[in-house]
Short mmCIF file of C-alpha atoms in Angstrom, two decimals:
data_model
loop_
_atom_site.label_atom_id
_atom_site.label_comp_id
_atom_site.label_asym_id
_atom_site.label_seq_id
_atom_site.Cartn_x
_atom_site.Cartn_y
_atom_site.Cartn_z
CA UNK A 1 5.89 -23.03 -12.29
CA UNK A 2 2.60 -24.33 -10.96
CA UNK A 3 0.17 -23.31 -13.72
CA UNK A 4 -3.51 -23.30 -12.76
CA UNK A 5 -4.91 -21.88 -16.03
CA UNK A 6 -3.80 -20.41 -19.34
CA UNK A 7 -5.42 -19.03 -22.47
CA UNK A 8 -4.78 -16.17 -24.92
CA UNK A 9 -5.69 -13.53 -22.31
CA UNK A 10 -4.91 -14.96 -18.87
CA UNK A 11 -2.25 -16.89 -17.02
CA UNK A 12 -2.93 -18.08 -13.48
CA UNK A 13 -0.24 -19.47 -11.19
CA UNK A 14 0.17 -20.86 -7.71
CA UNK A 15 3.07 -18.79 -6.31
CA UNK A 16 5.22 -20.40 -3.62
CA UNK A 17 6.18 -18.56 -0.46
CA UNK A 18 9.69 -17.11 -0.72
CA UNK A 19 9.41 -15.87 -4.32
CA UNK A 20 9.00 -12.24 -5.34
CA UNK A 21 6.09 -11.38 -7.64
CA UNK A 22 8.12 -8.71 -9.48
CA UNK A 23 11.81 -7.75 -9.46
CA UNK A 24 13.15 -5.90 -6.45
CA UNK A 25 16.05 -3.50 -6.10
CA UNK A 26 19.49 -4.99 -6.59
CA UNK A 27 20.89 -7.88 -8.64
CA UNK A 28 19.99 -10.40 -5.94
CA UNK A 29 16.28 -9.61 -6.30
CA UNK A 30 15.82 -10.13 -10.03
CA UNK A 31 14.56 -13.70 -9.82
CA UNK A 32 10.79 -13.48 -9.47
CA UNK A 33 7.57 -14.96 -10.77
CA UNK A 34 7.07 -12.32 -13.48
CA UNK A 35 10.60 -12.85 -14.87
CA UNK A 36 10.13 -16.61 -14.96
CA UNK A 37 6.75 -16.26 -16.65
CA UNK A 38 7.95 -13.69 -19.22
CA UNK A 39 10.79 -15.98 -20.22
CA UNK A 40 8.13 -18.39 -21.46
CA UNK A 41 5.31 -15.96 -22.35
CA UNK A 42 6.94 -12.67 -23.48
CA UNK A 43 3.54 -10.92 -23.64
CA UNK A 44 2.75 -11.61 -19.96
CA UNK A 45 2.09 -8.49 -17.86
CA UNK A 46 1.60 -7.95 -14.13
CA UNK A 47 -1.91 -7.20 -12.85
CA UNK A 48 -1.58 -7.69 -9.07
CA UNK A 49 1.01 -8.97 -6.60
CA UNK A 50 1.46 -11.18 -3.59
CA UNK A 51 4.01 -10.48 -0.88
CA UNK A 52 7.29 -12.40 -1.03
CA UNK A 53 6.25 -14.50 1.97
CA UNK A 54 2.66 -15.11 0.82
CA UNK A 55 1.80 -18.12 -1.32
CA UNK A 56 -1.16 -18.78 -3.56
CA UNK A 57 -3.09 -17.66 -6.60
CA UNK A 58 -1.75 -14.84 -8.76
CA UNK A 59 -2.79 -13.99 -12.31
CA UNK A 60 -1.08 -12.21 -15.18
CA UNK A 61 -2.48 -10.70 -18.36
CA UNK A 62 -1.36 -11.54 -21.88
CA UNK A 63 -1.02 -8.28 -23.77
CA UNK A 64 -1.85 -4.68 -22.95
CA UNK A 65 -5.59 -4.92 -23.73
CA UNK A 66 -6.05 -7.80 -21.31
CA UNK A 67 -3.96 -5.96 -18.69
CA UNK A 68 -6.12 -2.83 -18.99
CA UNK A 69 -9.33 -4.83 -18.68
CA UNK A 70 -8.07 -6.74 -15.65
CA UNK A 71 -6.74 -3.58 -14.01
CA UNK A 72 -10.22 -2.06 -14.35
CA UNK A 73 -11.75 -5.18 -12.81
CA UNK A 74 -9.44 -4.93 -9.80
CA UNK A 75 -9.95 -1.17 -9.44
CA UNK A 76 -13.74 -1.54 -9.50
CA UNK A 77 -13.61 -4.50 -7.09
CA UNK A 78 -15.03 -6.99 -9.54
CA UNK A 79 -12.36 -9.53 -8.58
CA UNK A 80 -13.13 -11.57 -5.46
CA UNK A 81 -10.16 -12.85 -3.43
CA UNK A 82 -10.06 -15.10 -0.40
CA UNK A 83 -7.09 -16.01 1.76
CA UNK A 84 -6.55 -18.40 4.62
CA UNK A 85 -4.18 -17.69 7.51
CA UNK A 86 -3.23 -19.20 10.84
CA UNK A 87 -3.04 -16.59 13.58
CA UNK A 88 -1.60 -16.60 17.06
CA UNK A 89 -3.96 -17.31 19.96
CA UNK A 90 -7.69 -18.00 20.13
CA UNK A 91 -9.55 -15.66 17.80
CA UNK A 92 -13.21 -15.52 18.77
CA UNK A 93 -15.93 -14.55 16.24
CA UNK A 94 -16.68 -10.83 16.09
CA UNK A 95 -19.49 -9.69 18.39
CA UNK A 96 -21.19 -7.96 15.44
CA UNK A 97 -20.45 -10.74 12.92
CA UNK A 98 -22.85 -11.17 10.00
CA UNK A 99 -23.12 -14.80 8.87
CA UNK A 100 -19.94 -15.46 10.83
CA UNK A 101 -17.94 -12.69 9.15
CA UNK A 102 -16.42 -9.80 11.09
CA UNK A 103 -14.99 -6.62 9.59
CA UNK A 104 -11.76 -4.73 10.25
CA UNK A 105 -12.13 -1.16 8.99
CA UNK A 106 -8.86 0.61 9.80
CA UNK A 107 -6.95 3.01 7.49
CA UNK A 108 -3.37 2.05 6.66
CA UNK A 109 -0.25 3.83 5.46
CA UNK A 110 3.46 3.18 5.10
CA UNK A 111 5.54 3.76 8.22
CA UNK A 112 8.19 5.85 6.45
CA UNK A 113 10.71 5.67 9.29
CA UNK A 114 10.38 1.88 9.51
CA UNK A 115 9.85 0.82 5.91
CA UNK A 116 8.53 -1.61 4.69
CA UNK A 117 6.25 -1.72 7.75
CA UNK A 118 2.70 -0.36 7.45
CA UNK A 119 0.66 1.05 10.32
CA UNK A 120 -2.87 2.05 11.23
CA UNK A 121 -3.14 5.83 10.79
CA UNK A 122 -6.54 7.48 11.21
CA UNK A 123 -5.29 10.85 9.88
CA UNK A 124 -3.29 10.03 6.76
CA UNK A 125 -4.02 6.36 6.16
CA UNK A 126 -5.95 5.09 3.14
CA UNK A 127 -9.30 3.35 3.75
CA UNK A 128 -8.67 -0.37 4.29
CA UNK A 129 -11.28 -3.04 4.96
CA UNK A 130 -10.96 -6.78 5.57
CA UNK A 131 -13.66 -9.37 6.20
CA UNK A 132 -12.62 -12.21 8.51
CA UNK A 133 -14.13 -15.47 9.72
CA UNK A 134 -12.42 -17.70 12.29
CA UNK A 135 -12.49 -21.48 12.30
CA UNK A 136 -12.73 -23.36 15.60
CA UNK A 137 -9.49 -22.72 17.52
CA UNK A 138 -6.75 -25.32 17.79
CA UNK A 139 -3.06 -25.26 18.41
CA UNK A 140 0.23 -25.14 16.55
CA UNK A 141 3.66 -25.99 17.93
CA UNK A 142 2.15 -26.48 21.36
CA UNK A 143 0.40 -23.11 21.62
CA UNK A 144 -3.12 -21.85 20.78
CA UNK A 145 -3.74 -20.92 17.14
CA UNK A 146 -6.75 -20.18 14.95
CA UNK A 147 -7.25 -20.72 11.25
CA UNK A 148 -9.10 -17.78 9.71
CA UNK A 149 -10.62 -16.96 6.32
CA UNK A 150 -9.80 -13.46 5.07
CA UNK A 151 -11.42 -11.43 2.29
CA UNK A 152 -9.77 -8.10 1.46
CA UNK A 153 -12.32 -5.54 0.30
CA UNK A 154 -9.51 -3.08 -0.43
CA UNK A 155 -6.01 -4.04 -1.56
CA UNK A 156 -3.43 -2.18 0.52
CA UNK A 157 0.11 -3.42 1.02
CA UNK A 158 0.37 -5.73 4.05
CA UNK A 159 -3.34 -5.15 4.71
CA UNK A 160 -4.18 -8.63 5.98
CA UNK A 161 -1.06 -8.83 8.12
CA UNK A 162 -1.62 -5.44 9.79
CA UNK A 163 -5.34 -5.99 10.28
CA UNK A 164 -4.77 -9.32 12.01
CA UNK A 165 -2.12 -7.68 14.19
CA UNK A 166 -4.64 -4.95 15.04
CA UNK A 167 -6.99 -7.63 16.41
CA UNK A 168 -4.22 -8.84 18.69
CA UNK A 169 -3.71 -12.01 16.66
CA UNK A 170 -0.75 -11.64 14.27
CA UNK A 171 -0.26 -14.25 11.58
CA UNK A 172 2.11 -17.00 12.69
CA UNK A 173 5.47 -16.87 10.95
CA UNK A 174 5.15 -13.16 10.13
CA UNK A 175 8.67 -11.73 10.34
CA UNK A 176 7.38 -8.13 10.21
CA UNK A 177 4.35 -7.97 12.49
CA UNK A 178 4.43 -10.97 14.83
CA UNK A 179 6.35 -11.11 18.12
CA UNK A 180 9.35 -13.43 18.26
CA UNK A 181 7.48 -16.35 19.82
CA UNK A 182 4.72 -16.37 17.16
CA UNK A 183 7.27 -15.78 14.42
CA UNK A 184 9.27 -18.84 15.47
CA UNK A 185 6.30 -21.24 15.38
CA UNK A 186 6.39 -21.70 11.59
CA UNK A 187 9.16 -21.68 8.97
CA UNK A 188 7.14 -19.32 6.75
CA UNK A 189 4.29 -16.82 6.87
CA UNK A 190 1.08 -18.82 7.25
CA UNK A 191 -0.90 -16.79 4.71
CA UNK A 192 -2.15 -18.25 1.42
CA UNK A 193 -4.29 -16.84 -1.41
CA UNK A 194 -6.68 -19.76 -1.79
CA UNK A 195 -9.43 -18.48 -4.12
CA UNK A 196 -9.84 -15.89 -6.88
CA UNK A 197 -12.99 -15.25 -8.93
CA UNK A 198 -13.53 -12.88 -11.85
CA UNK A 199 -15.27 -12.43 -15.18
CA UNK A 200 -13.05 -13.28 -18.14
CA UNK A 201 -12.09 -9.93 -19.73
CA UNK A 202 -12.99 -11.02 -23.28
CA UNK A 203 -15.12 -14.16 -23.07
CA UNK A 204 -17.28 -12.59 -20.31
CA UNK A 205 -17.72 -15.93 -18.52
CA UNK A 206 -17.21 -16.37 -14.76
CA UNK A 207 -13.98 -18.03 -13.66
CA UNK A 208 -13.01 -19.27 -10.22
CA UNK A 209 -9.59 -20.62 -9.30
CA UNK A 210 -8.79 -22.41 -6.06
CA UNK A 211 -5.62 -23.54 -4.34
CA UNK A 212 -5.65 -25.39 -1.00
CA UNK A 213 -3.24 -23.98 1.59
CA UNK A 214 -0.02 -25.97 2.05
CA UNK A 215 -0.25 -25.66 5.83
#
């Protein structure tokens, strides 16, 4: 385990791509970050998750009081998260960008007939908002690609992946939302949780954790 921080209330890890955050259904999906952590820290409890294919910073609470405090911080949006992704094609800055940041504001819900896919649904979807800021475009595997910073304001499942798809620039390596050509350009989903900031639930001091993307 790649441990970024530990104390009596918090554990912070750098999760690799290809590892579940929590157990899935079936005996073949029991190996996961939480199980590995709880084998060493039995009081460790889940606070948030990263997709199986997403790498980067994930934190766990130590004990129920810390979990409750951190859950409140996430629910009230006092935890700041930033991701970096590489998307297909040339992603230009938003026409209405503020300080370089655009905004995707599209409601999302589970596509029940095609689970685990999520879709934009203006009638029954939950409010979902993502800030995005493209870097200068380049190329990957011989085709145009753009590195982009992403800040989820809300925390819906697959939010960043669906919102990038909605812009016409799916994340490269995305086996769920990218077309075959973009999917084949990387051996993994090029999405990484690179920064997380919060106030310590008990010490009340600001903490920021960073992890450079491995791509």
